[in-house]
Short mmCIF file of C-alpha atoms in Angstrom, two decimals:
data_model
loop_
_atom_site.label_atom_id
_atom_site.label_comp_id
_atom_site.label_asym_id
_atom_site.label_seq_id
_atom_site.Cartn_x
_atom_site.Cartn_y
_atom_site.Cartn_z
CA MET A 1 49.61 63.59 145.64
CA GLY A 2 52.91 65.35 144.36
CA PHE A 3 56.13 65.20 146.20
CA GLU A 4 55.87 65.99 149.75
CA GLY A 5 59.02 65.46 151.14
CA ILE A 6 60.61 63.08 153.91
CA VAL A 7 59.13 63.59 157.31
CA CYS A 8 60.09 62.75 160.91
CA SER A 9 58.00 59.58 161.81
CA ALA A 10 57.40 61.14 165.55
CA CYS A 11 56.81 64.60 164.90
CA SER A 12 55.62 64.37 161.36
CA GLN A 13 57.88 67.69 160.85
CA PRO A 14 59.78 67.78 157.14
CA LEU A 15 63.41 66.64 157.16
CA PRO A 16 65.68 68.67 154.95
CA PRO A 17 67.22 67.02 152.01
CA GLU A 18 70.40 68.22 153.20
CA ILE A 19 70.56 65.42 156.27
CA TRP A 20 69.62 62.22 154.40
CA PRO A 21 72.91 61.14 153.87
CA ALA A 22 73.79 61.31 157.15
CA ALA A 23 74.87 57.95 159.11
CA GLU A 24 73.21 56.92 162.15
CA GLY A 25 73.13 59.30 164.85
CA LEU A 26 71.30 62.02 162.75
CA HIS A 27 68.57 63.96 165.13
CA CYS A 28 65.52 65.60 163.75
CA LEU A 29 65.66 69.42 163.80
CA SER A 30 62.09 69.92 165.37
CA CYS A 31 61.45 67.02 167.69
CA ASN A 32 65.51 66.06 168.37
CA ALA A 33 64.73 62.21 168.20
CA ARG A 34 67.68 60.50 166.83
CA ILE A 35 66.33 58.76 163.03
CA LEU A 36 67.39 56.48 160.34
CA VAL A 37 66.09 57.66 156.87
CA LYS A 38 66.88 55.15 154.31
CA VAL A 39 65.90 56.88 150.86
CA PHE A 40 65.00 55.23 147.67
CA PRO A 41 65.22 55.82 144.04
CA ALA A 42 61.49 55.48 143.17
CA LEU A 43 61.54 59.07 145.82
CA THR A 44 62.81 61.24 142.54
CA LEU A 45 60.18 59.74 139.99
CA SER A 46 57.30 61.32 138.82
CA ASN A 47 53.94 59.63 139.41
CA ILE A 48 52.88 59.64 135.57
CA VAL A 49 49.69 58.15 134.55
CA SER A 50 50.05 56.79 131.44
CA VAL A 51 47.31 58.29 128.99
CA PRO A 52 45.72 56.07 126.49
CA GLN A 53 45.93 57.35 122.49
CA PRO A 54 43.04 57.68 120.73
CA VAL A 55 42.32 55.78 117.74
CA GLY A 56 44.12 57.18 114.48
CA ALA A 57 42.46 54.70 111.73
CA GLU A 58 39.50 53.15 110.98
CA GLN A 59 41.19 49.98 110.69
CA GLU A 60 42.77 50.08 113.64
CA ALA A 61 41.99 48.25 116.99
CA SER A 62 40.42 49.94 119.91
CA CYS A 63 39.62 49.02 123.46
CA PHE A 64 36.75 47.24 124.19
CA PHE A 65 35.52 49.37 126.93
CA HIS A 66 36.64 52.72 125.35
CA PRO A 67 36.09 52.15 121.49
CA GLN A 68 37.46 55.97 120.92
CA ASN A 69 40.83 54.86 122.76
CA ARG A 70 43.50 52.46 120.88
CA ALA A 71 44.09 49.18 122.40
CA ALA A 72 47.19 48.56 123.81
CA THR A 73 46.94 45.41 124.68
CA PRO A 74 45.01 41.78 124.98
CA CYS A 75 43.51 40.68 128.59
CA GLU A 76 44.81 37.20 129.17
CA GLU A 77 41.89 35.67 130.31
CA CYS A 78 39.31 36.41 128.26
CA GLY A 79 41.35 37.94 124.97
CA ARG A 80 39.40 41.47 125.16
CA PHE A 81 41.39 44.09 123.47
CA LEU A 82 41.79 46.87 126.01
CA CYS A 83 43.61 50.67 126.29
CA SER A 84 46.21 51.60 128.89
CA LEU A 85 43.41 53.03 131.24
CA CYS A 86 42.10 49.08 131.06
CA THR A 87 45.08 47.27 131.59
CA LEU A 88 45.31 45.85 135.05
CA GLU A 89 48.72 44.55 135.44
CA ILE A 90 49.00 41.93 138.59
CA PRO A 91 52.44 39.87 138.86
CA GLY A 92 52.63 37.43 135.99
CA LYS A 93 49.37 38.52 134.35
CA THR A 94 47.61 41.50 132.54
CA LEU A 95 44.11 41.28 133.14
CA CYS A 96 40.72 43.51 132.08
CA PRO A 97 38.84 45.19 135.22
CA ILE A 98 35.83 42.06 134.51
CA CYS A 99 38.26 39.52 134.82
CA PHE A 100 40.33 41.53 138.09
CA GLU A 101 37.27 41.31 139.44
CA ALA A 102 36.18 37.83 138.86
CA ASN A 103 39.61 36.89 139.94
CA LEU A 104 39.32 38.59 143.11
CA ARG A 105 36.28 37.41 144.21
CA GLY A 106 37.09 33.93 143.52
CA ARG A 107 39.92 34.39 145.31
CA LYS A 108 42.05 33.10 142.56
CA ILE A 109 44.79 35.77 143.37
CA GLN A 110 46.74 35.56 146.73
CA ASN A 111 49.19 38.57 146.27
CA LEU A 112 45.46 40.77 146.03
CA GLU A 113 43.70 39.01 148.79
CA ALA A 114 42.82 41.91 151.92
CA SER A 115 41.92 39.17 154.53
CA ARG A 116 41.64 35.78 155.39
CA THR A 117 39.35 34.30 158.08
CA LEU A 118 41.73 31.79 160.59
CA HIS A 119 39.80 28.78 160.39
CA ASP A 120 41.83 26.98 163.00
CA SER A 121 41.63 29.69 165.59
CA VAL A 122 37.82 29.82 165.23
CA ALA A 123 37.90 26.27 166.27
CA LEU A 124 40.28 26.25 168.53
CA ALA A 125 38.36 29.64 170.21
CA LEU A 126 35.40 27.58 170.04
CA ALA A 127 36.61 24.57 171.87
CA THR A 128 37.82 26.33 174.43
CA LEU A 129 36.49 29.84 175.27
CA PRO A 130 32.54 28.16 176.11
CA ALA A 131 34.19 26.10 178.82
CA LEU A 132 34.79 28.09 180.32
CA LEU A 133 31.28 28.15 181.15
CA PHE A 134 30.61 25.03 181.28
CA TRP A 135 26.95 23.85 180.02
CA PRO A 136 27.48 25.76 176.39
CA VAL A 137 29.95 22.94 175.00
CA LEU A 138 26.56 20.94 174.80
CA LEU A 139 26.81 22.77 171.81
CA THR A 140 30.26 23.90 171.25
CA ALA A 141 31.69 20.71 171.41
CA PRO A 142 29.72 19.49 168.57
CA LEU A 143 29.98 22.72 166.28
CA THR A 144 33.40 22.48 166.70
CA LEU A 145 34.36 19.18 165.06
CA PHE A 146 31.75 20.29 162.35
CA TRP A 147 34.08 23.30 161.76
CA ILE A 148 37.11 21.37 161.56
CA VAL A 149 35.28 19.00 159.04
CA ARG A 150 34.13 21.59 157.18
CA HIS A 151 37.24 23.63 156.78
CA TRP A 152 39.64 21.31 156.88
CA ASN A 153 40.86 22.41 153.46
CA SER A 154 39.47 25.83 153.34
CA PRO A 155 42.46 28.41 152.40
CA GLY A 156 44.02 29.24 155.96
CA SER A 157 46.47 32.17 156.43
CA ILE A 158 49.08 33.03 153.47
CA LEU A 159 52.09 32.54 156.16
CA PRO A 160 53.21 29.90 156.83
CA ARG A 161 51.35 27.68 159.32
CA THR A 162 50.69 24.40 160.46
CA ARG A 163 47.34 22.23 161.41
CA ALA A 164 48.45 22.02 164.97
CA ARG A 165 45.18 24.08 166.26
CA PHE A 166 43.01 21.80 164.24
CA TYR A 167 44.03 18.86 165.94
CA LEU A 168 43.97 20.45 169.51
CA ALA A 169 40.60 21.78 168.63
CA GLY A 170 39.72 18.66 167.47
CA VAL A 171 41.07 16.59 170.88
CA ILE A 172 39.27 19.03 172.88
CA ALA A 173 36.11 19.26 171.43
CA LEU A 174 36.08 15.14 171.46
CA SER A 175 37.40 14.95 175.42
CA GLN A 176 34.35 17.44 175.70
CA ILE A 177 31.88 14.88 174.18
CA GLY A 178 33.27 12.22 175.92
CA PHE A 179 33.07 14.06 179.29
CA ILE A 180 29.23 14.89 178.74
CA VAL A 181 28.46 11.50 177.48
CA VAL A 182 30.15 9.88 180.74
CA LEU A 183 28.64 12.99 182.91
CA ILE A 184 24.99 11.91 181.34
CA VAL A 185 25.75 7.72 182.10
CA ALA A 186 26.79 8.93 185.75
CA ILE A 187 23.43 10.93 186.17
CA LEU A 188 21.64 7.64 184.83
CA ARG A 189 23.04 5.62 186.91
CA VAL A 190 22.63 7.49 190.10
CA ARG A 191 18.91 8.06 189.37
CA ARG A 192 18.23 4.29 188.91
CA MET B 1 52.37 22.92 156.63
CA THR B 2 51.59 25.42 153.47
CA GLY B 3 54.14 26.34 150.95
CA SER B 4 55.18 30.23 151.84
CA GLN B 5 56.48 32.71 149.56
CA TYR B 6 57.46 35.01 152.22
CA ARG B 7 60.19 35.28 154.86
CA ARG B 8 59.53 36.50 158.32
CA LEU B 9 61.63 40.05 158.66
CA THR B 10 60.33 40.96 162.56
CA GLY B 11 58.27 39.17 165.83
CA LYS B 12 55.27 39.54 166.42
CA ASN B 13 54.40 43.51 168.02
CA ARG B 14 51.36 42.14 170.48
CA THR B 15 48.21 44.04 171.79
CA TRP B 16 45.87 42.91 173.95
CA THR B 17 43.67 41.32 171.06
CA ALA B 18 45.89 41.64 167.91
CA PHE B 19 49.65 41.45 166.57
CA SER B 20 50.97 43.14 163.81
CA GLN B 21 54.17 41.67 161.82
CA ALA B 22 56.61 42.03 159.06
CA TRP B 23 57.07 39.69 156.35
CA LEU B 24 59.29 39.53 153.26
CA GLY B 25 57.71 38.53 149.46
CA ASP B 26 59.45 38.28 146.50
CA ASP B 27 58.71 41.48 145.31
CA HIS B 28 56.74 43.37 147.99
CA LEU B 29 56.65 43.48 151.83
CA LEU B 30 53.86 42.11 153.67
CA ILE B 31 52.52 43.30 156.86
CA VAL B 32 50.20 40.91 159.01
CA ASN B 33 47.32 42.95 161.37
CA SER B 34 46.40 39.93 163.31
CA MET B 35 43.10 40.21 165.00
CA ARG B 36 43.49 36.08 166.19
CA LEU B 37 40.70 35.24 164.44
CA VAL B 38 40.80 37.11 160.96
CA GLU B 39 44.16 38.26 159.18
CA ARG B 40 44.41 41.46 157.32
CA TYR B 41 46.79 42.19 154.43
CA GLN B 42 48.75 44.97 153.04
CA ARG B 43 50.95 44.77 150.75
CA PHE B 44 53.88 47.49 149.44
CA ALA B 45 55.94 46.51 145.80
CA PHE B 46 59.35 47.25 146.38
CA SER B 47 59.17 49.33 143.35
CA ASP B 48 56.99 51.95 145.28
CA ILE B 49 58.70 52.04 148.61
CA GLN B 50 60.32 55.90 148.66
CA ALA B 51 61.75 56.08 152.24
CA ILE B 52 61.69 54.55 155.10
CA ILE B 53 62.33 57.07 158.01
CA VAL B 54 62.60 55.18 161.57
CA SER B 55 62.48 57.68 164.82
CA GLU B 56 63.61 56.65 168.70
CA GLY B 57 61.52 57.20 171.34
CA GLY B 58 57.98 56.86 171.63
CA ARG B 59 55.25 55.43 174.29
CA ARG B 60 57.28 54.41 177.26
CA THR B 61 56.60 51.78 179.66
CA PHE B 62 54.10 53.96 182.24
CA TRP B 63 51.89 50.70 183.78
CA GLN B 64 54.71 48.59 184.89
CA PRO B 65 55.99 50.78 186.72
CA LEU B 66 52.77 52.02 188.54
CA LEU B 67 52.09 48.69 189.06
CA LEU B 68 55.30 48.33 190.50
CA LEU B 69 54.37 50.91 192.67
CA VAL B 70 51.37 49.85 194.23
CA CYS B 71 52.91 46.64 194.79
CA VAL B 72 55.26 47.71 197.15
CA LEU B 73 53.21 50.15 199.06
CA GLY B 74 50.64 47.39 199.16
CA GLY B 75 53.16 44.74 200.21
CA VAL B 76 54.56 47.78 202.45
CA THR B 77 50.74 48.22 204.51
CA ALA B 78 49.40 44.24 203.93
CA ARG B 79 49.81 42.76 207.58
CA SER B 80 48.23 39.48 206.25
CA THR B 81 50.54 36.79 205.18
CA PHE B 82 47.63 35.99 201.96
CA GLY B 83 47.79 40.14 201.45
CA ARG B 84 51.38 39.78 201.26
CA GLY B 85 52.02 37.27 198.98
CA PHE B 86 49.27 38.57 196.39
CA PHE B 87 51.01 41.67 196.49
CA ALA B 88 54.48 40.03 195.69
CA VAL B 89 53.52 37.60 193.24
CA ILE B 90 52.14 40.83 190.99
CA GLY B 91 55.24 42.76 191.84
CA VAL B 92 57.29 40.00 190.40
CA PHE B 93 55.30 40.34 187.39
CA ALA B 94 55.34 43.78 187.21
CA LEU B 95 59.11 43.80 187.65
CA ALA B 96 59.82 41.77 184.98
CA SER B 97 58.04 43.41 182.28
CA VAL B 98 59.98 46.26 183.27
CA ILE B 99 63.37 44.17 183.26
CA LEU B 100 61.92 42.74 179.82
CA ASP B 101 61.24 46.39 178.16
CA ILE B 102 64.90 47.30 178.94
CA ALA B 103 66.09 44.69 177.98
CA ARG B 104 64.29 45.02 174.59
CA GLY B 105 66.40 48.15 174.18
CA PRO B 106 64.60 51.74 173.37
CA ARG B 107 61.47 51.68 171.15
CA CYS B 108 61.04 53.42 167.80
CA SER B 109 58.46 54.57 165.48
CA CYS B 110 59.21 53.75 161.88
CA VAL B 111 57.23 54.67 158.80
CA LEU B 112 57.34 53.64 155.20
CA GLN B 113 56.54 56.16 152.48
CA THR B 114 55.75 55.72 148.97
CA ALA B 115 54.40 58.13 146.60
CA VAL B 116 50.52 58.16 147.76
CA SER B 117 50.73 56.95 151.44
CA ARG B 118 53.14 57.59 154.83
CA GLU B 119 51.94 54.00 156.74
CA ARG B 120 53.72 53.45 160.10
CA LEU B 121 54.89 50.01 160.94
CA LEU B 122 53.41 48.76 163.90
CA ALA B 123 55.63 45.56 163.75
CA VAL B 124 58.87 47.58 163.90
CA SER B 125 58.65 49.07 167.22
CA ARG B 126 62.24 48.33 168.57
CA MET B 127 65.56 50.02 167.49
CA ARG B 128 67.22 46.74 167.18
CA THR B 129 64.38 45.54 165.26
CA ALA B 130 64.45 48.69 162.87
CA ARG B 131 67.99 47.27 162.30
CA ALA B 132 67.44 44.47 161.39
CA PHE B 133 64.59 44.98 159.18
CA LEU B 134 66.71 47.78 157.22
CA ALA B 135 68.95 45.31 157.27
CA ALA B 136 66.89 42.78 155.30
CA ILE B 137 65.03 44.90 153.35
CA VAL B 138 67.25 47.45 151.94
CA PRO B 139 69.13 45.40 149.52
CA ALA B 140 65.57 43.62 148.44
CA ILE B 141 64.49 47.35 147.37
CA GLU B 142 67.61 48.31 146.12
CA ALA B 143 67.85 44.94 143.46
CA VAL B 144 64.26 46.18 141.82
CA GLN B 145 64.98 50.26 142.23
CA GLY B 146 69.08 49.84 141.81
CA SER B 147 70.88 51.57 144.18
CA VAL B 148 71.64 55.40 144.51
CA ALA B 149 73.18 57.23 147.08
CA ALA B 150 71.77 58.92 149.12
CA GLU B 151 73.75 62.52 148.58
CA ASP B 152 72.56 61.43 145.11
CA LEU B 153 69.01 61.48 145.58
CA ALA B 154 69.20 64.09 148.09
CA ALA B 155 71.06 66.52 145.10
CA GLN B 156 67.82 65.61 142.90
CA VAL B 157 65.57 66.72 145.21
CA ALA B 158 67.09 69.44 145.98
CA MET B 159 66.82 70.92 142.51
CA MET B 160 63.35 69.42 142.16
CA PRO B 161 60.84 72.58 142.16
CA GLN B 162 60.23 73.72 145.32
CA THR B 163 56.50 74.50 144.98
CA THR B 164 56.09 70.88 145.14
CA LEU B 165 57.85 70.33 148.44
CA ALA B 166 56.46 69.84 151.90
CA ALA B 167 57.06 73.18 153.50
CA SER B 168 55.06 74.80 150.74
CA ALA B 169 52.63 71.68 149.95
CA PRO B 170 49.15 72.99 151.06
CA GLN B 171 48.51 71.06 154.95
CA PRO B 172 45.00 69.87 155.51
CA PRO B 173 43.06 71.77 157.65
CA ALA B 174 43.72 70.56 161.22
CA ILE B 175 40.95 68.39 162.82
CA ASP B 176 39.31 69.54 165.59
CA ARG B 177 38.49 66.68 168.67
CA PRO B 178 36.38 67.24 171.11
CA LEU B 179 37.54 67.08 175.02
CA GLY B 180 36.63 64.07 177.23
CA TYR B 181 34.80 64.12 180.04
CA THR B 182 37.38 62.33 181.62
CA PRO B 183 38.47 65.66 183.97
CA GLU B 184 34.49 66.06 184.75
CA VAL B 185 33.82 62.76 185.87
CA LEU B 186 37.12 62.90 188.01
CA PHE B 187 35.58 66.09 190.13
CA GLY B 188 31.94 64.89 189.77
CA LEU B 189 33.58 61.73 191.36
CA LEU B 190 35.42 64.24 194.20
CA MET B 191 31.70 65.58 194.89
CA LEU B 192 30.06 62.14 195.50
CA ASP B 193 32.41 61.41 197.60
CA SER B 194 32.03 64.12 199.66
CA LEU B 195 28.54 63.85 199.56
CA LEU B 196 28.85 60.39 201.43
CA VAL B 197 31.13 61.50 204.29
CA PHE B 198 28.89 64.19 204.97
CA VAL B 199 26.19 61.88 204.54
CA ALA B 200 28.08 59.24 206.99
CA LEU B 201 28.56 61.83 209.53
CA ARG B 202 25.21 63.35 209.73
CA SER B 203 23.24 59.99 209.77
CA THR B 204 23.73 56.37 211.06
CA VAL B 205 24.05 54.99 207.47
CA GLY B 206 27.21 53.12 207.77
CA VAL B 207 27.36 51.68 204.52
CA ALA B 208 28.54 55.32 203.05
CA PHE B 209 31.99 54.68 204.55
CA GLY B 210 31.74 51.76 203.27
CA LEU B 211 31.77 52.96 199.81
CA LEU B 212 35.15 55.69 200.49
CA PRO B 213 37.54 53.24 200.30
CA THR B 214 36.14 51.94 196.50
CA ILE B 215 35.48 55.18 195.61
CA TYR B 216 39.14 56.85 196.16
CA PHE B 217 40.22 53.83 194.57
CA ALA B 218 38.17 54.97 191.04
CA GLU B 219 39.49 58.83 192.14
CA PHE B 220 42.85 57.47 192.21
CA LEU B 221 42.57 55.47 188.75
CA ILE B 222 40.57 58.60 186.70
CA GLY B 223 42.66 60.91 187.78
CA ILE B 224 45.82 59.24 186.08
CA LEU B 225 43.32 58.88 183.27
CA ALA B 226 42.69 62.54 182.96
CA LEU B 227 46.31 63.34 183.30
CA VAL B 228 47.24 61.14 180.59
CA GLN B 229 44.93 62.54 178.54
CA SER B 230 45.46 66.21 179.41
CA ARG B 231 47.25 67.37 176.56
CA ARG B 232 44.79 69.22 174.68
CA ARG B 233 43.35 70.64 177.73
CA SER B 234 44.09 74.75 178.48
CA THR B 235 46.66 75.11 181.46
CA THR B 236 44.10 76.16 184.12
CA SER B 237 42.67 72.69 183.54
CA VAL B 238 46.08 70.70 183.66
CA ALA B 239 46.75 72.93 186.84
CA VAL B 240 43.36 71.99 188.48
CA LEU B 241 43.77 68.76 187.35
CA ILE B 242 47.44 67.86 188.71
CA ALA B 243 46.63 70.23 192.29
CA ALA B 244 43.23 67.31 192.26
CA PHE B 245 45.76 64.59 191.73
CA LEU B 246 48.19 65.70 194.36
CA CYS B 247 45.62 65.89 196.84
CA ILE B 248 43.92 62.72 196.12
CA VAL B 249 47.66 61.25 196.46
CA ILE B 250 48.29 62.99 200.20
CA ASP B 251 44.56 62.61 201.35
CA PRO B 252 45.13 59.18 203.11
CA PHE B 253 48.88 60.02 204.23
CA ALA B 254 48.57 63.95 205.30
CA LEU B 255 45.54 66.25 204.57
CA SER B 256 42.84 64.11 205.79
CA GLY B 257 44.23 60.70 206.70
CA ILE B 258 46.93 61.16 209.58
CA SER B 259 43.75 59.54 211.50
CA ALA B 260 41.73 57.87 209.27
CA TRP B 261 44.21 55.67 207.18
CA PRO B 262 45.08 53.58 210.10
CA GLY B 263 41.44 52.65 210.41
CA LEU B 264 41.35 52.21 206.82
CA VAL B 265 44.17 49.44 206.16
CA ALA B 266 42.28 48.02 209.82
CA VAL B 267 39.36 47.35 207.72
CA PHE B 268 40.99 45.88 204.79
CA GLN B 269 43.01 43.90 207.34
CA GLN B 270 39.35 42.75 209.27
CA ALA B 271 38.16 42.49 205.64
CA SER B 272 40.82 39.60 204.41
CA SER B 273 40.62 37.43 207.34
CA GLY B 274 36.96 37.05 207.77
CA THR B 275 34.01 37.89 206.04
CA PRO B 276 33.99 41.49 205.78
CA PRO B 277 31.63 43.70 207.40
CA TRP B 278 29.13 45.50 205.42
CA ASN B 279 29.12 48.93 207.28
CA MET B 280 32.68 49.24 207.59
CA GLN B 281 33.54 52.25 210.30
CA ILE B 282 37.02 54.21 209.62
CA ALA B 283 38.64 55.26 212.67
CA ALA B 284 38.61 59.04 211.99
CA SER B 285 37.61 62.17 213.99
CA THR B 286 35.37 64.33 212.61
CA THR B 287 37.54 67.19 211.96
CA THR B 288 39.80 64.56 210.02
CA LEU B 289 36.69 64.15 207.73
CA LEU B 290 35.30 67.50 207.55
CA LEU B 291 38.76 68.15 206.06
CA ALA B 292 38.37 65.89 203.35
CA VAL B 293 34.93 66.79 202.70
CA GLY B 294 36.28 70.30 202.45
CA TRP B 295 39.19 69.64 199.80
CA ARG B 296 36.79 67.28 197.87
CA THR B 297 34.22 69.63 197.61
CA ALA B 298 36.43 72.95 196.77
CA MET B 299 38.36 70.95 194.13
CA ALA B 300 34.93 69.54 193.02
CA ILE B 301 33.83 72.74 192.28
CA THR B 302 36.45 74.41 190.85
CA GLY B 303 37.37 71.87 188.40
CA LEU B 304 33.64 72.11 187.37
CA ALA B 305 34.14 75.58 186.87
CA VAL B 306 37.24 75.62 185.11
CA CYS B 307 35.98 72.29 182.60
CA HIS B 308 32.80 74.42 181.86
CA PHE B 309 34.36 77.50 181.16
CA GLU B 310 36.71 75.74 178.86
CA ARG B 311 34.34 74.42 176.98
CA THR B 312 32.55 77.49 176.46
CA ALA B 313 35.46 79.52 175.05
CA ARG B 314 36.20 76.56 172.88
CA ALA B 315 32.79 76.65 171.46
CA HIS B 316 33.08 80.52 170.84
#
């Protein structure tokens, strides 16, 4: 994708460069919506893709994955030599594709994670929603406690978050179990 | 609390089942799209961000004023204390949401552009939020990319080969989205309504009358939906839709309901005061009901025909 210019976020029509410097109060020429445009130097940089260099001499180190390419850098985990095509740079590390994949699968690099399950919210939902139908709590209350124990140390949100939902779900689940026990005892006494 | 490298940039822009929020990281912007039980993350490195564009406007509050109007109408016509109280409580909530919407200031849409993507930032939905967002993120981006005046950037871009500019860039083919069937459903419902009235007049089955209030309410809601979705329709279709909706709105007050509407209200009051009768009777004259049958049938046939011709024309 080459440079395609800046477009209005309301009507997707191009905004000519002449009007970018205008302060607040600028209006789109197409839809007349009031717009704020902030441009950065990255706009003028071309999308240059680094091209690997071919191996020049016999003794020259070559890429582990592409023997015809000259090695540019080693992987910081496995030490394999890599050409510029195979070098994957993440914050603080340079990895080969295999180590990158392993890190991704093992959730070792927080900056690469695309999603996370919020186990505390799951536990809270499990403790509260089935209670609306009452009888499912016979199953879901113990399940909630299991879920809390199972996922107490599982990675949660990458954002600041307390364990309040876990505690609340635990209290609700224990209350439900207590209520069920009392109900069963009461039913048994009435029958006697 | 879990230690975090992120600083909150915006509040949560909520929908019924999810929310979106922007956070500032050490070297990137993090957009969190939460579906309550799962969070999805999008990261934009400061070095990749080319531009941020904010446009004022966008989706306006529609349902709250409509609900308020319905509550006012319902409150005026309701005679029982329960009915008035019910509409008053709902109306207060609708009014509060309208006031809150106005207090939050004008809406906006914000797009973040990189070399390979344009991402709509749902978390930035108000101009006030957008200004605070820009005030926080611009220094962070400029710390990475450096600060260049917009005039200089505009001059550099103006000197770039014109062949790469958007105006001459090949545009993707237009997506031909299929038309929805909401107008057909509306016109079909009008036909069903007229048929029910006709059956009620010609037979002793009173249940047909009992169904009328429900069908009228459905006509009203589907009419609104059809009008909202009518942007890609032909002018004729839109005109017929508007005419049908106007008839639906006017019907209980003028077209056929001068005598039917009081009867309908009486039926509702009877229903709210005790066990609703299964066979409701609307106190309207035969002429009035025939008028209701007539306009609905005419509008339904016209509407279905227009929709059919529109689909045929699009297919060719």
